[in-house]
XYZ file of N, CA and C in Angstrom:
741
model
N 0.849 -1.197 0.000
C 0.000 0.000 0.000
C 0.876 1.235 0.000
N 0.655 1.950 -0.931
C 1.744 3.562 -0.918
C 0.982 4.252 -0.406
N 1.783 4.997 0.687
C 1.548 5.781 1.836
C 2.467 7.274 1.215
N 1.571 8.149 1.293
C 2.473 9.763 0.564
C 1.535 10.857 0.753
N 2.282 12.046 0.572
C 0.975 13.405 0.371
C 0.846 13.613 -0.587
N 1.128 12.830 -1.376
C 0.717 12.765 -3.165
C -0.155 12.645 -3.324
N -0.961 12.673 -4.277
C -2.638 11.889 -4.727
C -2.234 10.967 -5.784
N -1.803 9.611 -5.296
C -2.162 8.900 -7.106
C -3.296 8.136 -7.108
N -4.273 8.568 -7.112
C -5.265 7.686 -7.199
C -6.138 8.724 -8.357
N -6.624 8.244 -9.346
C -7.183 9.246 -10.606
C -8.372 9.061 -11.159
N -9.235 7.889 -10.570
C -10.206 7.500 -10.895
C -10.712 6.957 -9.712
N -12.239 6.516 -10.062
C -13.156 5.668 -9.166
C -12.196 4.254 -8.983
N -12.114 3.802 -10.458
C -11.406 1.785 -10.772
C -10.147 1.954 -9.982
N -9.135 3.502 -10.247
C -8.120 3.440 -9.175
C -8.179 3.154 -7.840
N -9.267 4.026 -7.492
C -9.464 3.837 -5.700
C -10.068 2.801 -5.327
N -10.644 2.394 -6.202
C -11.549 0.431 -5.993
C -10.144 -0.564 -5.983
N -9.054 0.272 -6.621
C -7.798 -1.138 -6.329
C -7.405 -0.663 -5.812
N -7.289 0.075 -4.773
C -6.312 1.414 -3.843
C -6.581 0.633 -2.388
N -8.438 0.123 -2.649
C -8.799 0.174 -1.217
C -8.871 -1.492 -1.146
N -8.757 -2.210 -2.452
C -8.986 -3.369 -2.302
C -7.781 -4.038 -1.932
N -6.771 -3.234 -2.225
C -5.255 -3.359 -1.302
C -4.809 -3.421 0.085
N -6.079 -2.783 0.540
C -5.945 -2.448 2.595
C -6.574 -3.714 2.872
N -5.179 -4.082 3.654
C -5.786 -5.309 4.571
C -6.729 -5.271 5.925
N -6.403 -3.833 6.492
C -7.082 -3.588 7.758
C -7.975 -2.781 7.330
N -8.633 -2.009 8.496
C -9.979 -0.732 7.711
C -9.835 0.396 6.997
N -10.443 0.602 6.234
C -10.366 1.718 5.226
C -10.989 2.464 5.716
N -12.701 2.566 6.433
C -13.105 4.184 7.082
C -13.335 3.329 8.275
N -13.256 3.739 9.454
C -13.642 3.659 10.804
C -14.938 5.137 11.071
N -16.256 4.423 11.702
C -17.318 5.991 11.841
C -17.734 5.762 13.250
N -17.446 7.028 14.169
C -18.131 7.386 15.345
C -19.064 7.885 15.208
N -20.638 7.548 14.834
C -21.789 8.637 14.850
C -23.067 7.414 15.796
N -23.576 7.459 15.072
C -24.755 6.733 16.004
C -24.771 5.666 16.556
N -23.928 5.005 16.038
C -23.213 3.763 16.120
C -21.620 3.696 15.404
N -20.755 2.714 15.774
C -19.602 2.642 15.381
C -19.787 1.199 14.143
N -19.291 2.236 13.034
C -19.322 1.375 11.893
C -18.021 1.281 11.320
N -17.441 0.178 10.998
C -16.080 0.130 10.560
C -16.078 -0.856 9.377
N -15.640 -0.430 8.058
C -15.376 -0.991 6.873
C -13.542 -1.234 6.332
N -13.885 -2.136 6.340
C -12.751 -3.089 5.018
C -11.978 -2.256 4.091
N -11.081 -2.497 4.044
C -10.676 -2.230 2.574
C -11.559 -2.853 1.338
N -11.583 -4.231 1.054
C -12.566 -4.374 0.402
C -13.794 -4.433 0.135
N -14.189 -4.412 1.598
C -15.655 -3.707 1.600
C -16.023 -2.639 1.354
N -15.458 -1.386 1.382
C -15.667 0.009 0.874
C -15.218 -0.322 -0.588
N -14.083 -0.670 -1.107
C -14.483 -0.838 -2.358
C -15.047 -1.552 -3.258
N -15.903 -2.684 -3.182
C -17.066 -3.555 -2.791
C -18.156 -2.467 -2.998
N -18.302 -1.607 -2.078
C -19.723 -0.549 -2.219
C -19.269 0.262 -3.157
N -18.354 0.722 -3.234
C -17.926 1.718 -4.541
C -18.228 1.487 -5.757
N -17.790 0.177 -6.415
C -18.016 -0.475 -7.026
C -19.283 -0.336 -7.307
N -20.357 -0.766 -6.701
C -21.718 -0.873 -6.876
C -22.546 0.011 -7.385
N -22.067 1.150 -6.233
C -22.788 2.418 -6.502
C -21.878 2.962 -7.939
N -21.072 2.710 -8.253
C -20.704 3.313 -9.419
C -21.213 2.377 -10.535
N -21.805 1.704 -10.522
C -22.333 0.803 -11.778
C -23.340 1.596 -11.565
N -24.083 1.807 -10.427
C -25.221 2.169 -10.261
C -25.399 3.155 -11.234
N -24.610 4.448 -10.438
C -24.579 6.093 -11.053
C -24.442 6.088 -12.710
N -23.896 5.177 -12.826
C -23.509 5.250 -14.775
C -24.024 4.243 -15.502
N -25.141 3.763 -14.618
C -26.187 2.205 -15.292
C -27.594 3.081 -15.152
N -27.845 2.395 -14.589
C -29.639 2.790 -14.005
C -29.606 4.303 -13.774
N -29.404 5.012 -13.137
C -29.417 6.203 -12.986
C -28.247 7.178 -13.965
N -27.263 6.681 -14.530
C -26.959 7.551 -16.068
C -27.882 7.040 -17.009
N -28.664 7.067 -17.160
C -29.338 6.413 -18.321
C -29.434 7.868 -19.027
N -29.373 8.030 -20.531
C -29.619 9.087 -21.101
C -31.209 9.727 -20.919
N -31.320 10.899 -20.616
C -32.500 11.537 -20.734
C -32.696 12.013 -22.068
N -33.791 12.471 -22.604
C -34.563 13.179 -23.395
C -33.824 13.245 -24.678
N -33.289 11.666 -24.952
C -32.947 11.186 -26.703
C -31.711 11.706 -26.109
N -30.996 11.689 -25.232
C -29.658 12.215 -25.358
C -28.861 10.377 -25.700
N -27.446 10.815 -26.790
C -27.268 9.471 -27.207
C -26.297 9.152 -25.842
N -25.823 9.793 -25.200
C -24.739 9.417 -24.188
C -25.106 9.980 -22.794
N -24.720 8.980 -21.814
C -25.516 9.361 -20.102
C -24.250 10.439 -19.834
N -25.030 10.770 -18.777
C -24.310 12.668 -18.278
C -24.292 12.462 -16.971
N -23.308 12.892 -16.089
C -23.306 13.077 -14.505
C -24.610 13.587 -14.408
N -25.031 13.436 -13.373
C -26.257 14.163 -12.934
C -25.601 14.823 -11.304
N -26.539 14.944 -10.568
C -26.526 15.153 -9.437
C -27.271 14.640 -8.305
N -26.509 14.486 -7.080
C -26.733 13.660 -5.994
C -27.147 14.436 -4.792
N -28.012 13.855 -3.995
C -28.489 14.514 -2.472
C -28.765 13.687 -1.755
N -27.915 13.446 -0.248
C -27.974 12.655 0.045
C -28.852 13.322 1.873
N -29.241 12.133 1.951
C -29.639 12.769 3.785
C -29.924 11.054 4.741
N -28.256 10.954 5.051
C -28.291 9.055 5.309
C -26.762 9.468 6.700
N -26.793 8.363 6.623
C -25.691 8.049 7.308
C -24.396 8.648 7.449
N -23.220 9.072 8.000
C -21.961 9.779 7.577
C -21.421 8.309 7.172
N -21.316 7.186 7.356
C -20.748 6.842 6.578
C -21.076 6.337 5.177
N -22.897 6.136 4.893
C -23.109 6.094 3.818
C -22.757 7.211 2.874
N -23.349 8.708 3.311
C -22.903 9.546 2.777
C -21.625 9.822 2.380
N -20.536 8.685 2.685
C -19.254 9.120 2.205
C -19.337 7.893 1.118
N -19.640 6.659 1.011
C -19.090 6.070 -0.331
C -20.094 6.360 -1.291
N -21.929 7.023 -0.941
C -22.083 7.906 -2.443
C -21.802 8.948 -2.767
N -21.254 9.658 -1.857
C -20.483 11.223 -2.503
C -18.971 10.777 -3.252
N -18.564 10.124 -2.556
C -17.113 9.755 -2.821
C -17.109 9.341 -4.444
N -18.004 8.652 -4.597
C -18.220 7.635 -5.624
C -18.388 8.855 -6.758
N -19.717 9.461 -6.657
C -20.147 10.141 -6.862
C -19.350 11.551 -7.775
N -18.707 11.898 -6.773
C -17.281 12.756 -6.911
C -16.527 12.642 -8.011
N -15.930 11.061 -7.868
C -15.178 10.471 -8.866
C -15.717 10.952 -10.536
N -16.889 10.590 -10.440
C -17.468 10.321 -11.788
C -17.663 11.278 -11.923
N -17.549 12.476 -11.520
C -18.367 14.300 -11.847
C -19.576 14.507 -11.786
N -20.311 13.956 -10.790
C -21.481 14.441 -10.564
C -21.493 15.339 -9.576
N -22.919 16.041 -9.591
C -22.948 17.403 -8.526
C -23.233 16.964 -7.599
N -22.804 17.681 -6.269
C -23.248 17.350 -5.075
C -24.139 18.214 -4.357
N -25.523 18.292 -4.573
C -26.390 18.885 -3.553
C -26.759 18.914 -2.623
N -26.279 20.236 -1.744
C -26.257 20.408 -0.591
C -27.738 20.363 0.080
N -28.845 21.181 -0.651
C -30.194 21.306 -0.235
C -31.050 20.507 -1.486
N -31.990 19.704 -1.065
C -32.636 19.015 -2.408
C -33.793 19.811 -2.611
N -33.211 19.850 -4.415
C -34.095 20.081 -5.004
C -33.991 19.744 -6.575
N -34.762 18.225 -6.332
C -34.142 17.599 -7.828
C -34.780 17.802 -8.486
N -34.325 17.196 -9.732
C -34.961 17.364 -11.199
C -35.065 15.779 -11.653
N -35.659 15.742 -12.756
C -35.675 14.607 -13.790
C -33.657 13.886 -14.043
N -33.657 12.665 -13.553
C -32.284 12.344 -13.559
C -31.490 12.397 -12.332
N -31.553 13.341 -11.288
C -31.313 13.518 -10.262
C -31.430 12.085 -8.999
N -30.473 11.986 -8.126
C -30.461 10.407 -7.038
C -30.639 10.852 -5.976
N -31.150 10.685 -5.477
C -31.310 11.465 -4.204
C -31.758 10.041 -3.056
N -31.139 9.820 -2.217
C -31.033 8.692 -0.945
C -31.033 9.201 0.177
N -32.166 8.953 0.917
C -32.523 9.374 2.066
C -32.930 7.424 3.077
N -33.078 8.246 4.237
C -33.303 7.168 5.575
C -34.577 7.374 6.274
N -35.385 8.704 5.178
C -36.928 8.656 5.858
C -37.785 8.677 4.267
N -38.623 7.953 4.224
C -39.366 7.919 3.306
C -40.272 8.935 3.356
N -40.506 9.349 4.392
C -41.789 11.078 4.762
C -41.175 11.762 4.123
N -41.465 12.688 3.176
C -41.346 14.028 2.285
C -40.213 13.807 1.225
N -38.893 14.233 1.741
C -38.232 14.350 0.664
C -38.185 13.079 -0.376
N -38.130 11.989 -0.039
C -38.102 10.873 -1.170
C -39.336 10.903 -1.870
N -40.512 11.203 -1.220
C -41.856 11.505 -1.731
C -41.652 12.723 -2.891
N -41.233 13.949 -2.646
C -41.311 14.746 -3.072
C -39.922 14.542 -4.906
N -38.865 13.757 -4.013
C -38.213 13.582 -5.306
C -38.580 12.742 -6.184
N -39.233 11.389 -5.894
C -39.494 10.795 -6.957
C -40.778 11.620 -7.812
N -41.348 12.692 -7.603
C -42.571 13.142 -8.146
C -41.824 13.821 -8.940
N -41.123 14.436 -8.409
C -40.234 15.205 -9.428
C -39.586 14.671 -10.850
N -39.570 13.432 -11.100
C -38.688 12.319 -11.614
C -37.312 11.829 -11.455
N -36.868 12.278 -10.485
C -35.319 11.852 -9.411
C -35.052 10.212 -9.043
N -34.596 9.745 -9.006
C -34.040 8.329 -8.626
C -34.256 8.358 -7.002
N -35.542 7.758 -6.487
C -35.262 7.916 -5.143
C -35.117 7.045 -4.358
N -33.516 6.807 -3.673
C -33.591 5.479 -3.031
C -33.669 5.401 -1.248
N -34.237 4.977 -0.574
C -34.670 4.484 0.912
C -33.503 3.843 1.006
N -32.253 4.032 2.205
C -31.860 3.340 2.794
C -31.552 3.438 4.018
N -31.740 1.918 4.752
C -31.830 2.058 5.960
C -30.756 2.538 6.978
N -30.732 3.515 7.758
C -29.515 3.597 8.716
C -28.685 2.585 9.027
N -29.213 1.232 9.970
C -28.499 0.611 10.210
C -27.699 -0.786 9.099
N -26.166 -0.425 9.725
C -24.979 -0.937 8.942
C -25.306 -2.394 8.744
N -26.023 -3.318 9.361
C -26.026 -4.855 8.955
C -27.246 -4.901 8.066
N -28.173 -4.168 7.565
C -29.565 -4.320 7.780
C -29.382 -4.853 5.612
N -30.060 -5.475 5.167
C -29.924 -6.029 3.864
C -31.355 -5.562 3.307
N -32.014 -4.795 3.579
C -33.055 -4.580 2.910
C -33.557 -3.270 3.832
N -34.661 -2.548 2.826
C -35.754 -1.761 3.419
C -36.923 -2.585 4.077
N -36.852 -2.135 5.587
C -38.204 -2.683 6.102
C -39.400 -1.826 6.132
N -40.024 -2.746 5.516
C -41.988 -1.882 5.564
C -41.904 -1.522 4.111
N -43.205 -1.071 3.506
C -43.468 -0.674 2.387
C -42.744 1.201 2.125
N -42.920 1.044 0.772
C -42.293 2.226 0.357
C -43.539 2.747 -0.553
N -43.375 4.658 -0.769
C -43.985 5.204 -1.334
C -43.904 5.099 -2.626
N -44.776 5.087 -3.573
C -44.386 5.004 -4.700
C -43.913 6.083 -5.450
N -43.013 4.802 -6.356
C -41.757 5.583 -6.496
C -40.699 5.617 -6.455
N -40.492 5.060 -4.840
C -39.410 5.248 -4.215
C -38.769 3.510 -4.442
N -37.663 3.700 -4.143
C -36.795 2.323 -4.528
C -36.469 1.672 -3.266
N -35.700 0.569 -3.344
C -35.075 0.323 -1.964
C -33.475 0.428 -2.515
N -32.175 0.903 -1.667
C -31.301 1.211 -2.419
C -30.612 0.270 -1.984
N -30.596 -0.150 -1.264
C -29.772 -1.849 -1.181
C -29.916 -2.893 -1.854
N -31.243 -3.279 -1.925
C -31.610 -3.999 -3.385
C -31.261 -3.438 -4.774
N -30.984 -1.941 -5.270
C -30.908 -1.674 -6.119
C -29.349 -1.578 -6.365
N -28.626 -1.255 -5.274
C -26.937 -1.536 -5.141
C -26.446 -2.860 -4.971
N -27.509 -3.562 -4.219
C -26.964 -5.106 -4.204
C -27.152 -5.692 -5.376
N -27.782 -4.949 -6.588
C -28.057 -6.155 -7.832
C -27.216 -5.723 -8.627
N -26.112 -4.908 -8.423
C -24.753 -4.330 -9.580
C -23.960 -5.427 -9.550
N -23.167 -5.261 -10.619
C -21.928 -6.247 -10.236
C -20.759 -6.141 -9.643
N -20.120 -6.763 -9.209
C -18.936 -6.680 -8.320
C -17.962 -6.086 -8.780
N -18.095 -6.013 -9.943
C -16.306 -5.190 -10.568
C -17.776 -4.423 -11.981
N -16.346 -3.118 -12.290
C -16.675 -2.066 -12.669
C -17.853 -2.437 -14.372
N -18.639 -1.846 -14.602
C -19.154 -1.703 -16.018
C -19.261 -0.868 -16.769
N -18.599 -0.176 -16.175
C -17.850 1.350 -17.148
C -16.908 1.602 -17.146
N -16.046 2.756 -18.242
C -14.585 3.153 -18.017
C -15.421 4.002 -17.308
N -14.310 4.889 -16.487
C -14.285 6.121 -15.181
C -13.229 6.769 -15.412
N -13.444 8.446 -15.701
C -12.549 9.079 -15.809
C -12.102 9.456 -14.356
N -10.457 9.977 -15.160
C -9.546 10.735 -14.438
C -9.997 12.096 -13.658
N -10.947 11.783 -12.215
C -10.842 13.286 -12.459
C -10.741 13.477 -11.024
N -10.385 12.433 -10.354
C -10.285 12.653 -8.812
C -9.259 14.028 -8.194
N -8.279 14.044 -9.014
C -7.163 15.157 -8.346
C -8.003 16.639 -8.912
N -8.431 16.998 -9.962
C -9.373 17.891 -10.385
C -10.698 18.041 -9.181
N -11.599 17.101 -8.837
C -12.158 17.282 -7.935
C -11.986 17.699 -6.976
N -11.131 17.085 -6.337
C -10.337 17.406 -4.855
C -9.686 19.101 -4.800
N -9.142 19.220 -5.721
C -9.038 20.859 -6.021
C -9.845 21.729 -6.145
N -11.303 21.115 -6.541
C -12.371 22.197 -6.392
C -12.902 22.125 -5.237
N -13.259 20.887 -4.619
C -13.843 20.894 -3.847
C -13.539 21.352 -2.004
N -12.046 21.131 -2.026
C -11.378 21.421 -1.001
C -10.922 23.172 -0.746
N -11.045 23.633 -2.182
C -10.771 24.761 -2.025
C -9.305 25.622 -1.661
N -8.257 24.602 -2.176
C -7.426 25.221 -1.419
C -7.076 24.938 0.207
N -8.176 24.273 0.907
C -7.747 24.087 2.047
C -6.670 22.829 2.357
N -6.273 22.728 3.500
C -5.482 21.774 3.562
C -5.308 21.266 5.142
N -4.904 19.758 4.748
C -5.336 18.924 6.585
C -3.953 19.903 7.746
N -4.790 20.026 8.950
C -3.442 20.348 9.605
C -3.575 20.219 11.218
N -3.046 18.911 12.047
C -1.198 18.855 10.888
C -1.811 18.063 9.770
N -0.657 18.095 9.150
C -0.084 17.278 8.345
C 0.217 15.647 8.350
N -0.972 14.978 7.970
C -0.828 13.700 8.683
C 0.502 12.901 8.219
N 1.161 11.781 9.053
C 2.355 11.397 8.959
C 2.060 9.757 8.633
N 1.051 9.553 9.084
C 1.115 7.754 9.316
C 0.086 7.366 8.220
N -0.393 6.015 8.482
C -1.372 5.600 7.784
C -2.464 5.242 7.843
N -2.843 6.369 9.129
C -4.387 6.603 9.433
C -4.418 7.875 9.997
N -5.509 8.422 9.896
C -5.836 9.583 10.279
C -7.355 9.939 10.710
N -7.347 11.029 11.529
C -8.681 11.275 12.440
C -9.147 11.970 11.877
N -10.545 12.102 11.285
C -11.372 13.789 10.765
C -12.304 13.945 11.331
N -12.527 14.956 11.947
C -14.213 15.564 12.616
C -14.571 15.712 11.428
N -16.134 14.834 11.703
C -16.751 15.186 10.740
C -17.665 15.907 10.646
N -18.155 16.415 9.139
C -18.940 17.864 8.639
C -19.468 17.413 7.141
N -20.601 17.417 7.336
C -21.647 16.848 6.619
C -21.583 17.322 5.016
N -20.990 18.613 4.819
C -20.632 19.129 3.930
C -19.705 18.564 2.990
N -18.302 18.840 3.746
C -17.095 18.715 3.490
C -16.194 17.434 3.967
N -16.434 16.652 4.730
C -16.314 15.018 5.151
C -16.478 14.422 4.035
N -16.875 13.878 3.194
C -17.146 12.922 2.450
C -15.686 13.412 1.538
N -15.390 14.558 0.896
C -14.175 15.023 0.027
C -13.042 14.455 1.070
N -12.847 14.902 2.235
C -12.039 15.004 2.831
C -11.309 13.394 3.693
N -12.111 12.731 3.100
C -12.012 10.867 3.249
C -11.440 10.930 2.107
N -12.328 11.052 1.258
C -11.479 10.705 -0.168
C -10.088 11.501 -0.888
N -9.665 12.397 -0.108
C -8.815 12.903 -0.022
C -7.621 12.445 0.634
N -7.814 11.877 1.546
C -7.050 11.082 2.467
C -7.001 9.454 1.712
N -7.836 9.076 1.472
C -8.086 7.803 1.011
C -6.880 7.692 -0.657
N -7.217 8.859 -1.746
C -6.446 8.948 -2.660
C -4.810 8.945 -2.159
N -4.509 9.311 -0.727
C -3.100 9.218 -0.542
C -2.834 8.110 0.370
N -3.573 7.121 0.407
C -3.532 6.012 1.059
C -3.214 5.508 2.390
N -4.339 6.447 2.439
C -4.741 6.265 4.302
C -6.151 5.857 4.466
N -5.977 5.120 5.557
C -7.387 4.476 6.492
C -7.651 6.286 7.078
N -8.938 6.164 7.189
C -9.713 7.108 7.876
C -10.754 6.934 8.980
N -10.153 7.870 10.222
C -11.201 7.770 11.555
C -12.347 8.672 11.115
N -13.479 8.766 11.587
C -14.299 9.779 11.238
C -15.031 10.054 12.516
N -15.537 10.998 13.476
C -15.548 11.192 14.294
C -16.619 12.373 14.048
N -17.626 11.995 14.410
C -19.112 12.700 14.454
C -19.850 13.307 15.844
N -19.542 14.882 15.595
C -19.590 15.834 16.522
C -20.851 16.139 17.492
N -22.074 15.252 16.650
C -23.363 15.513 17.156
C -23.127 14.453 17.783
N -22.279 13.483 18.034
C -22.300 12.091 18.816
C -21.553 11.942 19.980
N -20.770 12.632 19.789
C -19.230 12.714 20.676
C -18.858 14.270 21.253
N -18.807 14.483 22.347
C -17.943 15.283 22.646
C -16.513 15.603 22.573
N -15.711 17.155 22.548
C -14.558 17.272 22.075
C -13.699 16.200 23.258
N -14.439 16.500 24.587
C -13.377 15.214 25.486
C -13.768 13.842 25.452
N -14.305 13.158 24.739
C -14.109 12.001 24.111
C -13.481 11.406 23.011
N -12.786 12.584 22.227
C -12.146 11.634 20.951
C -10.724 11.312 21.924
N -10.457 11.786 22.807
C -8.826 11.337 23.440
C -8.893 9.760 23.160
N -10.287 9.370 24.128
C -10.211 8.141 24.229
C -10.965 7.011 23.397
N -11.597 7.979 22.098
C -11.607 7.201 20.906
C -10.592 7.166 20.486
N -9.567 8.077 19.969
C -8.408 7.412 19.138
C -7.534 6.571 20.077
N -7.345 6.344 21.519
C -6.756 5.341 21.911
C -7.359 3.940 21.703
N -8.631 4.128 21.585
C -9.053 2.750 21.475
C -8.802 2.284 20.147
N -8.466 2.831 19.271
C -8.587 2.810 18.020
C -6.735 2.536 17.793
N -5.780 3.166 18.938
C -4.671 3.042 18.830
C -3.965 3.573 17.899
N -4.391 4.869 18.274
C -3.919 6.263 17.352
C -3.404 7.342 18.129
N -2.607 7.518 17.890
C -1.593 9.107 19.220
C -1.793 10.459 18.486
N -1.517 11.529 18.773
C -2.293 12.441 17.988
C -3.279 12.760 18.657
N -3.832 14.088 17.346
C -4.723 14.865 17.738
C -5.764 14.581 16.086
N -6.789 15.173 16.274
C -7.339 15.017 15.398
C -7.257 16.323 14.173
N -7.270 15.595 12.909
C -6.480 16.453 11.466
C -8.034 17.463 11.155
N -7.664 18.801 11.159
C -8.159 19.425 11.077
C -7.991 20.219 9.446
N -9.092 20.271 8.845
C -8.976 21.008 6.958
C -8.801 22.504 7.544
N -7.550 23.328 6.572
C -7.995 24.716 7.230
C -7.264 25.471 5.951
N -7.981 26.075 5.447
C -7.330 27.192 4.265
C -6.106 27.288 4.189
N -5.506 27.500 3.368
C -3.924 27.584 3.033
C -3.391 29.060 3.194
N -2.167 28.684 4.097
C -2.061 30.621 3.722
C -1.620 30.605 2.641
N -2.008 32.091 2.221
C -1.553 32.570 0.912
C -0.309 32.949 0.813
């Protein structure tokens, strides 16, 4: 596994062999529960959801001969929300902060009341998935419309069905803004408070330079509890903070 402050990772198929390389965990999540993924299990879901994004949901709209990024809104999990933004990212789709989709638009939520209602009317891809990390299906009926997104991610295939462009280091430059982790992480894991916004880039940012990622969720945890999350986790340090670059 290459460990650097480089980015070589340039695609989605890159970071699907980046992560299928980590023998130990690739994201570790403190939020409602503690969820911890694989190396090949995160890229396993990557995988999926990227057949997904450029299968079923790129499908060309309105006689167009070739599928187009669309855009994504997510309102799920921090760690779901990081392998469909991540994914997502890769391929150049938009990331919407407030939903308000259109025809083509994915939008994955964990309450079927309103917004999934409201997006599939719209004509948006709307998928139900459940919060909890073991759970293999949506329980109870769904609005119509609405999908179940585990069934619809669990029926992709395991390895890629599209090429995937190069555009991860381009992304990461827009999306980060110039900011940068600090410190400066040294090892081959690292801690991020997470921010619903800007978390999902900031994994995959870390992840492109081939690091495992802690993620550490602020509505869950207090600031005097990560001491003794990252010991349990067997991490010294403080936690890596994104912060504008001086000029």
């Amino acid at each position: 596994m290459f460990l650097n402050n480089t980015i070589f990772v340039s695609s989605v198929t890159k970071l699907v062999s980046c992560l299928n390389a980590r023998s130990g965990p690739a994201l570790t999540v403190y939020s409602a529960e503690r969820v911890e993924l694989g190396g090949p299990v995160a890229a396993r879901w990557i995988t999926k959801i990227a057949n997904y994004l450029q299968g079923e949901a790129g499908a060309p709209l309105f006689g167009d001969e070739e599928p187009h990024p669309a855009r994504l809104h997510t309102r799920i999990e921090p760690w779901q929300q990081v392998l469909w933004e991540v994914t997502a990212r890769c391929l150049g789709w938009e990331i919407l902060d407030t939903p308000r989709p259109l025809p083509g638009d994915v939008v994955v939520g964990a309450d079927t009341d309103g917004l999934l209602t409201r997006a599939a009317a719209a004509g948006a891809h709307a998928l139900a998935q459940p919060a909890a990390h073991l759970a293999f299906a949506w329980n109870g009926p769904l609005p119509q419309g609405v999908l179940d997104a585990l069934q619809e991610i669990g029926a992709q295939s395991d390895v890629p069905d599209h090429p995937s462009p190069d555009l991860v280091e381009a992304v990461l430059n827009e999306a980060l803004a110039g900011s940068r982790p600090r410190p400066e992480p040294t090892g081959d894991r690292v801690a991020l408070l997470w921010n619903a916004r800007r978390g999902p880039t900031q994994v995959l940012d870390q992840w492109a330079r081939g690091r495992s990622v802690v993620v550490i969720d602020p509505a869950h945890y207090k600031p005097a509890d990560t001491h003794a999350l990252l010991a349990a986790e067997g991490m010294e340090g403080s936690i890596t903070i994104y912060m504008p670059s001086n000029p």
